Amino acid sequence: MSDEFLPFSRPSISRAAIDEVVACLVSGWITTGPRVKKFEDELKRYFNAPHALALSSATAGLHLALAALEMKPGDEVITTPMTFAATLNTIVLTGGKPVLVDVEADTYNLDVSQLSKAINKRTRAILPVHFAGLPVDLDPLYALAAQHGLRVIEDAAHAIGTEYKGKRIGSFGDVQIFSFHPNKNITTGEGGCVVTRDDKLAEKIALLRFHGMDREAWNRFGKTGSQHYEIITPGYKYNMMDIQAALGLHQLPALDGFIKRRTELALRYQKLLAGWPQWTMQGTPQYAHRHAWHLFAPLINPEAAGMDRDAFMQGMKERNIGTGLHYRAVHLYPYYREHYGFKRGDFPHAEAISDRIVSLPLFPDMRDTDQDRVIAAMSDLFKRK
Ligand SMILES: *Cc1c(COP(=O)(O)O)cnc(C)c1O
């Protein structure tokens, strides 16, 4: 057994990215400025979208996209219980009521065929999550949204590089939020962005992300900026720094290579684990798609494994292998049980996934030999011959 701990995720930061961060630090301009502007231009090109707004996190993006709905008490947003807590937290923080629809047992994605029964007069938006980088079935989802006049806010935190029927997530539809957290497919340390084709929404988010100032006031201390600004509305402080964008400028061009390697490793896991009764793999939808493989997250079969998910994670840790838990179903957290009356049994597919899911190590710099160690540790743990 190797002594070296293998983490479940690790960012790949190039020498050029480090040099760019250093150049930013010595430039005298480290917060929002020319590097953020350039990164946003690159994002717009990548998504072929008129607006890409860089932010301090994807959580900030969800918060602002939802704040732009200006929800009244009782307004509802439909989403999935199989997500990170931020998805639901931001609905609550912006005055909305989270309404949940169960996921498909195999893909872990929102079951679009169950959406219509959750829609009523109070519904304002649908908030799908492209789980692990596997796209939700967006055609019927958008058709339903159009029929009922609803906004669609895609939590695309896992989905930079994901494609649905040949189209890149972020290149079509209403609004998408991407994350640049270190575990995600590209990173700016912390960071995120909102992408949209809606000029009015982009303007609103631009205003809200920086105090509600009437212009991008970052350059007001520079030669061309005016020293005056107006406050149009009370806003937040969710801007991205140039230090972060310096990383992003080198991460974005590397994304395709990152996903290629993630895909190789994911397919190799599938091959190496084929026929193991201890595991059930994430399912594959019928429609054409490109999985961005943010996570490789199978479900453990406790009877065949002789242990539950938590014991598996502990056993792997003792064998110097890190794993991740993405995620426990959000409706089972105390706040959501107490305030919305959710309980175990409400969303059986999400609960089965929540109890059994585990993220195995997957990152672009992971070597085949690292992956072999994961398999060896598992074999040892499961006492496989
Ligand atoms: C990571 C994540 C977020 C939040 O992203 P941050 O950039 O960390 O704020 C939101 N939703 C999902 C599904 C995520 O995985």
mmCIF file of N, CA and C in Angstrom, residues 269-322:
data_model
loop_
_atom_site.group_PDB
_atom_site.id
_atom_site.type_symbol
_atom_site.label_atom_id
_atom_site.label_comp_id
_atom_site.label_asym_id
_atom_site.label_seq_id
_atom_site.Cartn_x
_atom_site.Cartn_y
_atom_site.Cartn_z
ATOM 1 N N TYR A 269 -12.670 3.291 -15.287
ATOM 2 C CA TYR A 269 -13.371 2.810 -14.082
ATOM 3 C C TYR A 269 -14.484 1.843 -14.483
ATOM 4 N N GLN A 270 -15.273 2.261 -15.484
ATOM 5 C CA GLN A 270 -16.408 1.417 -15.897
ATOM 6 C C GLN A 270 -15.928 0.042 -16.336
ATOM 7 N N LYS A 271 -14.812 0.037 -17.053
ATOM 8 C CA LYS A 271 -14.270 -1.224 -17.554
ATOM 9 C C LYS A 271 -13.746 -2.081 -16.393
ATOM 10 N N LEU A 272 -12.976 -1.432 -15.510
ATOM 11 C CA LEU A 272 -12.364 -2.166 -14.406
ATOM 12 C C LEU A 272 -13.409 -2.695 -13.413
ATOM 13 N N LEU A 273 -14.530 -1.992 -13.310
ATOM 14 C CA LEU A 273 -15.551 -2.376 -12.320
ATOM 15 C C LEU A 273 -16.713 -3.146 -12.945
ATOM 16 N N ALA A 274 -16.628 -3.392 -14.242
ATOM 17 C CA ALA A 274 -17.725 -4.103 -14.926
ATOM 18 C C ALA A 274 -17.933 -5.464 -14.268
ATOM 19 N N GLY A 275 -19.172 -5.782 -13.962
ATOM 20 C CA GLY A 275 -19.493 -7.080 -13.375
ATOM 21 C C GLY A 275 -19.318 -7.158 -11.866
ATOM 22 N N TRP A 276 -18.828 -6.093 -11.238
ATOM 23 C CA TRP A 276 -18.728 -6.106 -9.772
ATOM 24 C C TRP A 276 -20.137 -5.955 -9.183
ATOM 25 N N PRO A 277 -20.582 -6.920 -8.381
ATOM 26 C CA PRO A 277 -21.931 -6.789 -7.802
ATOM 27 C C PRO A 277 -22.008 -5.691 -6.743
ATOM 28 N N GLN A 278 -20.838 -5.210 -6.306
ATOM 29 C CA GLN A 278 -20.807 -4.177 -5.243
ATOM 30 C C GLN A 278 -21.251 -2.804 -5.746
ATOM 31 N N TRP A 279 -21.311 -2.609 -7.071
ATOM 32 C CA TRP A 279 -21.554 -1.279 -7.621
ATOM 33 C C TRP A 279 -22.670 -1.250 -8.648
ATOM 34 N N THR A 280 -23.387 -0.123 -8.658
ATOM 35 C CA THR A 280 -24.293 0.212 -9.759
ATOM 36 C C THR A 280 -23.814 1.548 -10.326
ATOM 37 N N MET A 281 -23.587 1.585 -11.626
ATOM 38 C CA MET A 281 -23.063 2.800 -12.259
ATOM 39 C C MET A 281 -24.172 3.825 -12.515
ATOM 40 N N GLN A 282 -23.770 5.104 -12.607
ATOM 41 C CA GLN A 282 -24.718 6.140 -13.042
ATOM 42 C C GLN A 282 -25.229 5.765 -14.433
ATOM 43 N N GLY A 283 -26.528 5.892 -14.654
ATOM 44 C CA GLY A 283 -27.138 5.516 -15.927
ATOM 45 C C GLY A 283 -26.850 6.523 -17.029
ATOM 46 N N THR A 284 -27.155 6.101 -18.249
ATOM 47 C CA THR A 284 -26.901 6.922 -19.430
ATOM 48 C C THR A 284 -28.225 7.203 -20.126
ATOM 49 N N PRO A 285 -28.535 8.473 -20.378
ATOM 50 C CA PRO A 285 -29.796 8.761 -21.060
ATOM 51 C C PRO A 285 -29.748 8.381 -22.546
ATOM 52 N N GLN A 286 -30.920 8.276 -23.157
ATOM 53 C CA GLN A 286 -31.025 7.883 -24.566
ATOM 54 C C GLN A 286 -30.537 8.986 -25.505
ATOM 55 N N TYR A 287 -30.808 10.265 -25.129
ATOM 56 C CA TYR A 287 -30.494 11.373 -26.043
ATOM 57 C C TYR A 287 -28.985 11.579 -26.156
ATOM 58 N N ALA A 288 -28.586 12.168 -27.284
ATOM 59 C CA ALA A 288 -27.167 12.438 -27.509
ATOM 60 C C ALA A 288 -26.665 13.432 -26.464
ATOM 61 N N HIS A 289 -25.481 13.173 -25.956
ATOM 62 C CA HIS A 289 -24.934 14.069 -24.945
ATOM 63 C C HIS A 289 -23.434 13.847 -24.808
ATOM 64 N N ARG A 290 -22.767 14.809 -24.192
ATOM 65 C CA ARG A 290 -21.384 14.640 -23.760
ATOM 66 C C ARG A 290 -21.357 14.854 -22.248
ATOM 67 N N HIS A 291 -20.956 13.818 -21.544
ATOM 68 C CA HIS A 291 -20.828 13.861 -20.083
ATOM 69 C C HIS A 291 -19.509 14.584 -19.777
ATOM 70 N N ALA A 292 -19.533 15.589 -18.918
ATOM 71 C CA ALA A 292 -18.293 16.326 -18.601
ATOM 72 C C ALA A 292 -17.506 15.665 -17.468
ATOM 73 N N TRP A 293 -18.090 14.602 -16.895
ATOM 74 C CA TRP A 293 -17.414 13.819 -15.848
ATOM 75 C C TRP A 293 -16.790 14.683 -14.750
ATOM 76 N N HIS A 294 -17.602 15.614 -14.220
ATOM 77 C CA HIS A 294 -17.147 16.306 -13.014
ATOM 78 C C HIS A 294 -16.968 15.301 -11.880
ATOM 79 N N LEU A 295 -17.881 14.338 -11.804
ATOM 80 C CA LEU A 295 -17.795 13.298 -10.775
ATOM 81 C C LEU A 295 -17.917 11.924 -11.408
ATOM 82 N N PHE A 296 -17.212 10.953 -10.834
ATOM 83 C CA PHE A 296 -17.507 9.552 -11.123
ATOM 84 C C PHE A 296 -18.121 8.998 -9.843
ATOM 85 N N ALA A 297 -19.443 8.869 -9.870
ATOM 86 C CA ALA A 297 -20.171 8.618 -8.617
ATOM 87 C C ALA A 297 -21.144 7.453 -8.759
ATOM 88 N N PRO A 298 -20.640 6.230 -8.565
ATOM 89 C CA PRO A 298 -21.540 5.072 -8.584
ATOM 90 C C PRO A 298 -22.281 4.918 -7.258
ATOM 91 N N LEU A 299 -23.223 3.983 -7.238
ATOM 92 C CA LEU A 299 -23.959 3.658 -6.010
ATOM 93 C C LEU A 299 -23.431 2.337 -5.463
ATOM 94 N N ILE A 300 -23.150 2.326 -4.174
ATOM 95 C CA ILE A 300 -22.701 1.067 -3.562
ATOM 96 C C ILE A 300 -23.921 0.175 -3.318
ATOM 97 N N ASN A 301 -23.761 -1.116 -3.524
ATOM 98 C CA ASN A 301 -24.813 -2.084 -3.197
ATOM 99 C C ASN A 301 -24.411 -2.731 -1.878
ATOM 100 N N PRO A 302 -24.977 -2.265 -0.768
ATOM 101 C CA PRO A 302 -24.458 -2.639 0.565
ATOM 102 C C PRO A 302 -24.446 -4.150 0.823
ATOM 103 N N GLU A 303 -25.444 -4.863 0.300
ATOM 104 C CA GLU A 303 -25.469 -6.310 0.591
ATOM 105 C C GLU A 303 -24.299 -7.018 -0.064
ATOM 106 N N ALA A 304 -24.076 -6.703 -1.343
ATOM 107 C CA ALA A 304 -22.966 -7.342 -2.056
ATOM 108 C C ALA A 304 -21.620 -6.864 -1.504
ATOM 109 N N ALA A 305 -21.578 -5.594 -1.074
ATOM 110 C CA ALA A 305 -20.315 -5.024 -0.585
ATOM 111 C C ALA A 305 -20.013 -5.467 0.844
ATOM 112 N N GLY A 306 -21.048 -5.853 1.575
ATOM 113 C CA GLY A 306 -20.866 -6.224 2.977
ATOM 114 C C GLY A 306 -20.650 -5.016 3.868
ATOM 115 N N MET A 307 -20.991 -3.835 3.353
ATOM 116 C CA MET A 307 -20.836 -2.604 4.149
ATOM 117 C C MET A 307 -21.648 -1.491 3.493
ATOM 118 N N ASP A 308 -21.966 -0.467 4.285
ATOM 119 C CA ASP A 308 -22.686 0.652 3.695
ATOM 120 C C ASP A 308 -21.699 1.694 3.153
ATOM 121 N N ARG A 309 -22.235 2.735 2.571
ATOM 122 C CA ARG A 309 -21.409 3.756 1.935
ATOM 123 C C ARG A 309 -20.426 4.408 2.914
ATOM 124 N N ASP A 310 -20.905 4.736 4.104
ATOM 125 C CA ASP A 310 -20.028 5.430 5.055
ATOM 126 C C ASP A 310 -18.868 4.529 5.501
ATOM 127 N N ALA A 311 -19.160 3.251 5.684
ATOM 128 C CA ALA A 311 -18.099 2.306 6.045
ATOM 129 C C ALA A 311 -17.109 2.160 4.888
ATOM 130 N N PHE A 312 -17.629 2.181 3.671
ATOM 131 C CA PHE A 312 -16.744 2.124 2.499
ATOM 132 C C PHE A 312 -15.791 3.322 2.481
ATOM 133 N N MET A 313 -16.352 4.525 2.685
ATOM 134 C CA MET A 313 -15.530 5.739 2.658
ATOM 135 C C MET A 313 -14.444 5.682 3.741
ATOM 136 N N GLN A 314 -14.836 5.213 4.922
ATOM 137 C CA GLN A 314 -13.886 5.086 6.029
ATOM 138 C C GLN A 314 -12.785 4.068 5.689
ATOM 139 N N GLY A 315 -13.214 2.943 5.135
ATOM 140 C CA GLY A 315 -12.266 1.886 4.768
ATOM 141 C C GLY A 315 -11.273 2.357 3.722
ATOM 142 N N MET A 316 -11.745 3.148 2.775
ATOM 143 C CA MET A 316 -10.857 3.674 1.733
ATOM 144 C C MET A 316 -9.877 4.677 2.338
ATOM 145 N N LYS A 317 -10.393 5.494 3.250
ATOM 146 C CA LYS A 317 -9.527 6.482 3.907
ATOM 147 C C LYS A 317 -8.390 5.786 4.647
ATOM 148 N N GLU A 318 -8.724 4.700 5.322
ATOM 149 C CA GLU A 318 -7.701 3.924 6.036
ATOM 150 C C GLU A 318 -6.683 3.323 5.069
ATOM 151 N N ARG A 319 -7.066 3.203 3.812
ATOM 152 C CA ARG A 319 -6.151 2.698 2.774
ATOM 153 C C ARG A 319 -5.575 3.847 1.941
ATOM 154 N N ASN A 320 -5.636 5.055 2.509
ATOM 155 C CA ASN A 320 -5.023 6.246 1.892
ATOM 156 C C ASN A 320 -5.670 6.684 0.580
ATOM 157 N N ILE A 321 -6.970 6.406 0.440
ATOM 158 C CA ILE A 321 -7.705 6.843 -0.749
ATOM 159 C C ILE A 321 -8.835 7.768 -0.303
ATOM 160 N N GLY A 322 -8.861 8.964 -0.828
ATOM 161 C CA GLY A 322 -9.939 9.902 -0.532
ATOM 162 C C GLY A 322 -11.143 9.631 -1.422
#
